[in-house]
Amino acid sequence: EGEGEVVPDGVGLTNLLIGDSLGGLTKMTYTKAHVRMPERSVVNLKNCSFRITADVTTVAESHGVIACQGGNMAGWSLYLNDEAVPVFHYNWLGHEHYVISGTAPLPVGHHRVVVEFAYDGGFGGPGTAVLLVDDVAVGHGRIEKTVPIVFSMSGETFDVGIDTGSPVGNYHHNYNFVGNIKGVTLERLSEPSPEIAERIREGEFRASLATQ
């Protein structure tokens, strides 16, 4: 995979329903060339089970955002804190924050950092997230509320290697990743029922009117 390459795979019902620019793709790999990406150009991780897989190489004093979407009003971020400990932060509408952290800093070298989210179902429903490093679970927790329609309510975007907007989590603006990111793959692992899909479609329509 070369720098800037996007690798697609799969077709998803919800992506087709909301009419995004992906043509229904449910799996894509992004690199540090991908910053300030609008929500509709990124795999939809709402109302579903999902997996985020980051292929990174750490150096001495590695820290910073691996990938994020949204901002301080809603979104998610996978990052290394100042001690190089991996963290997944889910921000529900700026009101509730769910933080799943590893137990130790990442040693210098190549690592595979993964977030697995098992969705309970429904519209903006809950689920369980597991954080893995090199195929070993290092943290887990419940996310009791998820964002059902949009992360980018104030024009926030998807970024790899940096958070270019208002910070999703507890770190400073432009928290650049120190180290190398080969790629970050987003995968949508489930699809909603027709009833929930209709609610999503209605919500998308109302959101589009609100931004006009």
PDB file of C-alpha atoms in Angstrom:
ATOM      1  CA  GLU A   1       0.000   0.000   0.000  1.00  0.00           C
ATOM      2  CA  GLY A   2       1.543   3.264  -1.083  1.00  0.00           C
ATOM      3  CA  GLU A   3       1.295   6.622   0.593  1.00  0.00           C
ATOM      4  CA  GLY A   4      -2.097   8.134  -0.092  1.00  0.00           C
ATOM      5  CA  GLU A   5      -3.638   4.884  -1.308  1.00  0.00           C
ATOM      6  CA  VAL A   6      -7.250   4.124  -0.405  1.00  0.00           C
ATOM      7  CA  VAL A   7      -8.177   0.448  -0.432  1.00  0.00           C
ATOM      8  CA  PRO A   8     -11.953  -0.257  -0.750  1.00  0.00           C
ATOM      9  CA  ASP A   9     -13.847  -3.438  -0.010  1.00  0.00           C
ATOM     10  CA  GLY A  10     -17.504  -4.364   0.432  1.00  0.00           C
ATOM     11  CA  VAL A  11     -20.941  -2.784  -0.014  1.00  0.00           C
ATOM     12  CA  GLY A  12     -23.154  -1.546   2.827  1.00  0.00           C
ATOM     13  CA  LEU A  13     -26.910  -0.886   2.962  1.00  0.00           C
ATOM     14  CA  THR A  14     -26.702   2.195   5.153  1.00  0.00           C
ATOM     15  CA  ASN A  15     -24.036   3.865   3.034  1.00  0.00           C
ATOM     16  CA  LEU A  16     -26.296   3.428   0.012  1.00  0.00           C
ATOM     17  CA  LEU A  17     -29.283   4.800   1.924  1.00  0.00           C
ATOM     18  CA  ILE A  18     -27.606   7.996   3.014  1.00  0.00           C
ATOM     19  CA  GLY A  19     -26.273   8.646  -0.476  1.00  0.00           C
ATOM     20  CA  ASP A  20     -22.676   9.274   0.427  1.00  0.00           C
ATOM     21  CA  SER A  21     -19.805   9.545  -2.037  1.00  0.00           C
ATOM     22  CA  LEU A  22     -18.417   6.065  -1.257  1.00  0.00           C
ATOM     23  CA  GLY A  23     -20.886   4.136  -3.383  1.00  0.00           C
ATOM     24  CA  GLY A  24     -21.687   1.835  -0.457  1.00  0.00           C
ATOM     25  CA  LEU A  25     -18.153   0.765   0.460  1.00  0.00           C
ATOM     26  CA  THR A  26     -17.859  -0.653   3.973  1.00  0.00           C
ATOM     27  CA  LYS A  27     -14.070  -1.011   4.280  1.00  0.00           C
ATOM     28  CA  MET A  28     -11.322   1.435   3.413  1.00  0.00           C
ATOM     29  CA  THR A  29      -7.695   2.024   4.388  1.00  0.00           C
ATOM     30  CA  TYR A  30      -6.448   5.575   4.918  1.00  0.00           C
ATOM     31  CA  THR A  31      -2.980   7.049   5.393  1.00  0.00           C
ATOM     32  CA  LYS A  32      -1.498  10.303   6.689  1.00  0.00           C
ATOM     33  CA  ALA A  33      -2.301  11.777   3.274  1.00  0.00           C
ATOM     34  CA  HIS A  34      -5.937  11.748   4.366  1.00  0.00           C
ATOM     35  CA  VAL A  35      -6.775  14.803   6.468  1.00  0.00           C
ATOM     36  CA  ARG A  36      -9.755  17.157   6.542  1.00  0.00           C
ATOM     37  CA  MET A  37     -11.943  14.492   4.909  1.00  0.00           C
ATOM     38  CA  PRO A  38     -15.701  15.209   4.945  1.00  0.00           C
ATOM     39  CA  GLU A  39     -17.899  12.715   6.751  1.00  0.00           C
ATOM     40  CA  ARG A  40     -19.598  11.417   3.609  1.00  0.00           C
ATOM     41  CA  SER A  41     -16.248  10.453   2.096  1.00  0.00           C
ATOM     42  CA  VAL A  42     -15.360   8.173   5.032  1.00  0.00           C
ATOM     43  CA  VAL A  43     -16.700   4.716   5.928  1.00  0.00           C
ATOM     44  CA  ASN A  44     -19.785   5.146   8.102  1.00  0.00           C
ATOM     45  CA  LEU A  45     -19.202   3.772  11.629  1.00  0.00           C
ATOM     46  CA  LYS A  46     -22.603   4.725  13.055  1.00  0.00           C
ATOM     47  CA  ASN A  47     -25.441   2.353  14.090  1.00  0.00           C
ATOM     48  CA  CYS A  48     -23.271  -0.719  13.527  1.00  0.00           C
ATOM     49  CA  SER A  49     -20.515  -2.941  14.803  1.00  0.00           C
ATOM     50  CA  PHE A  50     -17.145  -1.792  13.514  1.00  0.00           C
ATOM     51  CA  ARG A  51     -13.408  -2.346  13.550  1.00  0.00           C
ATOM     52  CA  ILE A  52     -10.613   0.246  13.409  1.00  0.00           C
ATOM     53  CA  THR A  53      -7.180  -1.216  12.616  1.00  0.00           C
ATOM     54  CA  ALA A  54      -4.054   0.924  12.789  1.00  0.00           C
ATOM     55  CA  ASP A  55      -0.673  -0.223  11.489  1.00  0.00           C
ATOM     56  CA  VAL A  56       1.881   1.973  13.267  1.00  0.00           C
ATOM     57  CA  THR A  57       5.559   2.140  14.129  1.00  0.00           C
ATOM     58  CA  THR A  58       6.465   3.896  17.346  1.00  0.00           C
ATOM     59  CA  VAL A  59       9.682   5.717  18.183  1.00  0.00           C
ATOM     60  CA  ALA A  60      11.086   7.171  21.387  1.00  0.00           C
ATOM     61  CA  GLU A  61       8.463   9.466  22.971  1.00  0.00           C
ATOM     62  CA  SER A  62       5.720   8.499  20.517  1.00  0.00           C
ATOM     63  CA  HIS A  63       2.369  10.177  21.134  1.00  0.00           C
ATOM     64  CA  GLY A  64      -0.446  11.823  19.210  1.00  0.00           C
ATOM     65  CA  VAL A  65      -3.572  11.098  17.209  1.00  0.00           C
ATOM     66  CA  ILE A  66      -3.538   7.984  15.039  1.00  0.00           C
ATOM     67  CA  ALA A  67      -6.978   8.684  13.558  1.00  0.00           C
ATOM     68  CA  CYS A  68     -10.047  10.652  14.553  1.00  0.00           C
ATOM     69  CA  GLN A  69     -13.418  11.808  13.309  1.00  0.00           C
ATOM     70  CA  GLY A  70     -15.530  14.701  14.527  1.00  0.00           C
ATOM     71  CA  GLY A  71     -14.659  17.168  17.250  1.00  0.00           C
ATOM     72  CA  ASN A  72     -15.535  18.312  20.743  1.00  0.00           C
ATOM     73  CA  MET A  73     -19.276  18.131  19.998  1.00  0.00           C
ATOM     74  CA  ALA A  74     -19.236  14.500  18.832  1.00  0.00           C
ATOM     75  CA  GLY A  75     -16.748  11.986  17.480  1.00  0.00           C
ATOM     76  CA  TRP A  76     -14.123   9.376  18.192  1.00  0.00           C
ATOM     77  CA  SER A  77     -10.354   9.343  18.413  1.00  0.00           C
ATOM     78  CA  LEU A  78      -7.686   6.633  18.580  1.00  0.00           C
ATOM     79  CA  TYR A  79      -4.427   8.035  19.907  1.00  0.00           C
ATOM     80  CA  LEU A  80      -1.341   7.518  22.050  1.00  0.00           C
ATOM     81  CA  ASN A  81      -1.227   9.745  25.117  1.00  0.00           C
ATOM     82  CA  ASP A  82       1.921  11.515  26.304  1.00  0.00           C
ATOM     83  CA  GLU A  83       3.123   8.249  27.892  1.00  0.00           C
ATOM     84  CA  ALA A  84       2.604   6.328  24.597  1.00  0.00           C
ATOM     85  CA  VAL A  85      -0.360   4.416  26.053  1.00  0.00           C
ATOM     86  CA  PRO A  86      -3.063   3.669  23.431  1.00  0.00           C
ATOM     87  CA  VAL A  87      -6.462   5.272  24.065  1.00  0.00           C
ATOM     88  CA  PHE A  88      -9.838   5.102  22.327  1.00  0.00           C
ATOM     89  CA  HIS A  89     -12.071   8.066  23.164  1.00  0.00           C
ATOM     90  CA  TYR A  90     -15.749   8.169  22.134  1.00  0.00           C
ATOM     91  CA  ASN A  91     -17.488  11.529  22.508  1.00  0.00           C
ATOM     92  CA  TRP A  92     -21.288  11.412  22.626  1.00  0.00           C
ATOM     93  CA  LEU A  93     -22.577  14.842  21.608  1.00  0.00           C
ATOM     94  CA  GLY A  94     -20.161  16.609  23.949  1.00  0.00           C
ATOM     95  CA  HIS A  95     -22.116  15.357  26.982  1.00  0.00           C
ATOM     96  CA  GLU A  96     -20.737  11.903  27.686  1.00  0.00           C
ATOM     97  CA  HIS A  97     -17.196  10.664  27.129  1.00  0.00           C
ATOM     98  CA  TYR A  98     -16.220   7.010  27.050  1.00  0.00           C
ATOM     99  CA  VAL A  99     -12.493   6.327  27.368  1.00  0.00           C
ATOM    100  CA  ILE A 100     -10.847   2.921  26.907  1.00  0.00           C
ATOM    101  CA  SER A 101      -7.124   2.859  27.621  1.00  0.00           C
ATOM    102  CA  GLY A 102      -4.349   0.337  27.433  1.00  0.00           C
ATOM    103  CA  THR A 103      -2.357  -0.642  30.486  1.00  0.00           C
ATOM    104  CA  ALA A 104       1.175   0.096  29.302  1.00  0.00           C
ATOM    105  CA  PRO A 105       3.099   2.253  26.811  1.00  0.00           C
ATOM    106  CA  LEU A 106       3.763   0.824  23.364  1.00  0.00           C
ATOM    107  CA  PRO A 107       7.403  -0.243  23.067  1.00  0.00           C
ATOM    108  CA  VAL A 108       9.421   1.195  20.202  1.00  0.00           C
ATOM    109  CA  GLY A 109       8.692  -0.747  17.030  1.00  0.00           C
ATOM    110  CA  HIS A 110       5.877  -1.936  14.804  1.00  0.00           C
ATOM    111  CA  HIS A 111       2.414  -2.498  16.286  1.00  0.00           C
ATOM    112  CA  ARG A 112      -1.139  -3.288  15.250  1.00  0.00           C
ATOM    113  CA  VAL A 113      -3.625  -1.296  17.320  1.00  0.00           C
ATOM    114  CA  VAL A 114      -7.258  -2.344  16.936  1.00  0.00           C
ATOM    115  CA  VAL A 115     -10.616  -1.177  18.265  1.00  0.00           C
ATOM    116  CA  GLU A 116     -13.393  -3.776  18.013  1.00  0.00           C
ATOM    117  CA  PHE A 117     -16.891  -2.454  18.715  1.00  0.00           C
ATOM    118  CA  ALA A 118     -19.774  -4.913  19.117  1.00  0.00           C
ATOM    119  CA  TYR A 119     -23.054  -3.033  18.669  1.00  0.00           C
ATOM    120  CA  ASP A 120     -26.138  -4.015  20.661  1.00  0.00           C
ATOM    121  CA  GLY A 121     -28.433  -2.608  17.971  1.00  0.00           C
ATOM    122  CA  GLY A 122     -31.005   0.132  17.670  1.00  0.00           C
ATOM    123  CA  PHE A 123     -30.735   3.794  16.729  1.00  0.00           C
ATOM    124  CA  GLY A 124     -27.688   5.339  18.421  1.00  0.00           C
ATOM    125  CA  GLY A 125     -27.600   2.299  20.685  1.00  0.00           C
ATOM    126  CA  PRO A 126     -24.898   1.014  23.026  1.00  0.00           C
ATOM    127  CA  GLY A 127     -22.173  -1.557  22.612  1.00  0.00           C
ATOM    128  CA  THR A 128     -18.927  -2.949  23.956  1.00  0.00           C
ATOM    129  CA  ALA A 129     -15.503  -1.830  22.749  1.00  0.00           C
ATOM    130  CA  VAL A 130     -12.277  -3.784  23.068  1.00  0.00           C
ATOM    131  CA  LEU A 131      -8.834  -2.276  22.524  1.00  0.00           C
ATOM    132  CA  LEU A 132      -6.175  -4.678  21.261  1.00  0.00           C
ATOM    133  CA  VAL A 133      -2.442  -4.306  20.710  1.00  0.00           C
ATOM    134  CA  ASP A 134      -0.756  -6.942  18.571  1.00  0.00           C
ATOM    135  CA  ASP A 135      -3.807  -9.225  18.927  1.00  0.00           C
ATOM    136  CA  VAL A 136      -3.845  -9.004  22.740  1.00  0.00           C
ATOM    137  CA  ALA A 137      -6.748  -7.258  24.507  1.00  0.00           C
ATOM    138  CA  VAL A 138      -5.400  -4.426  26.665  1.00  0.00           C
ATOM    139  CA  GLY A 139      -8.649  -2.661  27.568  1.00  0.00           C
ATOM    140  CA  HIS A 140     -12.404  -2.855  27.194  1.00  0.00           C
ATOM    141  CA  GLY A 141     -15.531  -0.994  28.209  1.00  0.00           C
ATOM    142  CA  ARG A 142     -19.133  -0.158  27.492  1.00  0.00           C
ATOM    143  CA  ILE A 143     -20.178   2.731  25.275  1.00  0.00           C
ATOM    144  CA  GLU A 144     -23.723   3.340  26.463  1.00  0.00           C
ATOM    145  CA  LYS A 145     -24.687   5.947  23.861  1.00  0.00           C
ATOM    146  CA  THR A 146     -23.480   6.298  20.273  1.00  0.00           C
ATOM    147  CA  VAL A 147     -23.922   9.073  17.735  1.00  0.00           C
ATOM    148  CA  PRO A 148     -26.710   8.053  15.310  1.00  0.00           C
ATOM    149  CA  ILE A 149     -26.506  10.616  12.497  1.00  0.00           C
ATOM    150  CA  VAL A 150     -23.472  12.926  12.234  1.00  0.00           C
ATOM    151  CA  PHE A 151     -20.135  13.378  13.980  1.00  0.00           C
ATOM    152  CA  SER A 152     -19.283  16.575  12.131  1.00  0.00           C
ATOM    153  CA  MET A 153     -22.027  18.887  13.342  1.00  0.00           C
ATOM    154  CA  SER A 154     -19.782  21.946  13.107  1.00  0.00           C
ATOM    155  CA  GLY A 155     -17.797  21.102   9.987  1.00  0.00           C
ATOM    156  CA  GLU A 156     -15.373  18.707  11.686  1.00  0.00           C
ATOM    157  CA  THR A 157     -13.622  16.077   9.574  1.00  0.00           C
ATOM    158  CA  PHE A 158     -11.771  12.759   9.538  1.00  0.00           C
ATOM    159  CA  ASP A 159      -7.983  12.895   9.986  1.00  0.00           C
ATOM    160  CA  VAL A 160      -5.071  10.469  10.132  1.00  0.00           C
ATOM    161  CA  GLY A 161      -2.021  11.440  12.177  1.00  0.00           C
ATOM    162  CA  ILE A 162      -3.518  14.664  13.524  1.00  0.00           C
ATOM    163  CA  ASP A 163      -6.768  16.182  14.820  1.00  0.00           C
ATOM    164  CA  THR A 164      -7.178  19.290  12.680  1.00  0.00           C
ATOM    165  CA  GLY A 165     -10.366  20.523  14.321  1.00  0.00           C
ATOM    166  CA  SER A 166     -11.511  20.953  17.901  1.00  0.00           C
ATOM    167  CA  PRO A 167     -10.100  17.996  19.871  1.00  0.00           C
ATOM    168  CA  VAL A 168     -12.354  14.973  20.213  1.00  0.00           C
ATOM    169  CA  GLY A 169     -10.617  13.899  23.405  1.00  0.00           C
ATOM    170  CA  ASN A 170      -8.443  15.090  26.234  1.00  0.00           C
ATOM    171  CA  TYR A 171      -5.464  16.383  24.264  1.00  0.00           C
ATOM    172  CA  HIS A 172      -4.385  19.675  22.744  1.00  0.00           C
ATOM    173  CA  HIS A 173      -5.209  20.998  19.275  1.00  0.00           C
ATOM    174  CA  ASN A 174      -3.154  19.501  16.402  1.00  0.00           C
ATOM    175  CA  TYR A 175      -1.910  16.583  18.519  1.00  0.00           C
ATOM    176  CA  ASN A 176       0.342  15.243  15.769  1.00  0.00           C
ATOM    177  CA  PHE A 177       1.396  11.613  15.818  1.00  0.00           C
ATOM    178  CA  VAL A 178       5.103  11.100  16.499  1.00  0.00           C
ATOM    179  CA  GLY A 179       6.124   7.951  14.647  1.00  0.00           C
ATOM    180  CA  ASN A 180       4.945   6.321  11.422  1.00  0.00           C
ATOM    181  CA  ILE A 181       1.432   5.343  10.372  1.00  0.00           C
ATOM    182  CA  LYS A 182       1.359   2.888   7.482  1.00  0.00           C
ATOM    183  CA  GLY A 183      -2.426   2.809   7.355  1.00  0.00           C
ATOM    184  CA  VAL A 184      -5.678   2.944   9.294  1.00  0.00           C
ATOM    185  CA  THR A 185      -8.501   0.688   8.117  1.00  0.00           C
ATOM    186  CA  LEU A 186     -12.135   1.406   8.979  1.00  0.00           C
ATOM    187  CA  GLU A 187     -14.570  -1.505   8.639  1.00  0.00           C
ATOM    188  CA  ARG A 188     -18.327  -1.534   9.011  1.00  0.00           C
ATOM    189  CA  LEU A 189     -19.251  -5.001  10.318  1.00  0.00           C
ATOM    190  CA  SER A 190     -23.057  -4.977  10.501  1.00  0.00           C
ATOM    191  CA  GLU A 191     -26.109  -3.296   9.016  1.00  0.00           C
ATOM    192  CA  PRO A 192     -29.304  -1.957  10.647  1.00  0.00           C
ATOM    193  CA  SER A 193     -32.791  -3.345  10.273  1.00  0.00           C
ATOM    194  CA  PRO A 194     -35.064  -1.706   7.672  1.00  0.00           C
ATOM    195  CA  GLU A 195     -36.869   0.173  10.458  1.00  0.00           C
ATOM    196  CA  ILE A 196     -33.649   1.630  11.861  1.00  0.00           C
ATOM    197  CA  ALA A 197     -32.402   2.356   8.339  1.00  0.00           C
ATOM    198  CA  GLU A 198     -35.530   4.440   7.736  1.00  0.00           C
ATOM    199  CA  ARG A 199     -34.864   6.447  10.922  1.00  0.00           C
ATOM    200  CA  ILE A 200     -31.294   7.018   9.744  1.00  0.00           C
ATOM    201  CA  ARG A 201     -32.540   8.212   6.365  1.00  0.00           C
ATOM    202  CA  GLU A 202     -34.983  10.628   7.997  1.00  0.00           C
ATOM    203  CA  GLY A 203     -32.298  11.920  10.341  1.00  0.00           C
ATOM    204  CA  GLU A 204     -29.885  12.449   7.463  1.00  0.00           C
ATOM    205  CA  PHE A 205     -32.523  14.403   5.587  1.00  0.00           C
ATOM    206  CA  ARG A 206     -33.232  16.677   8.565  1.00  0.00           C
ATOM    207  CA  ALA A 207     -29.508  17.182   9.119  1.00  0.00           C
ATOM    208  CA  SER A 208     -29.023  18.160   5.467  1.00  0.00           C
ATOM    209  CA  LEU A 209     -31.797  20.749   5.736  1.00  0.00           C
ATOM    210  CA  ALA A 210     -30.267  22.194   8.897  1.00  0.00           C
ATOM    211  CA  THR A 211     -26.959  22.853   7.108  1.00  0.00           C
ATOM    212  CA  GLN A 212     -28.482  24.647   4.116  1.00  0.00           C
TER     213      GLN A 212
END
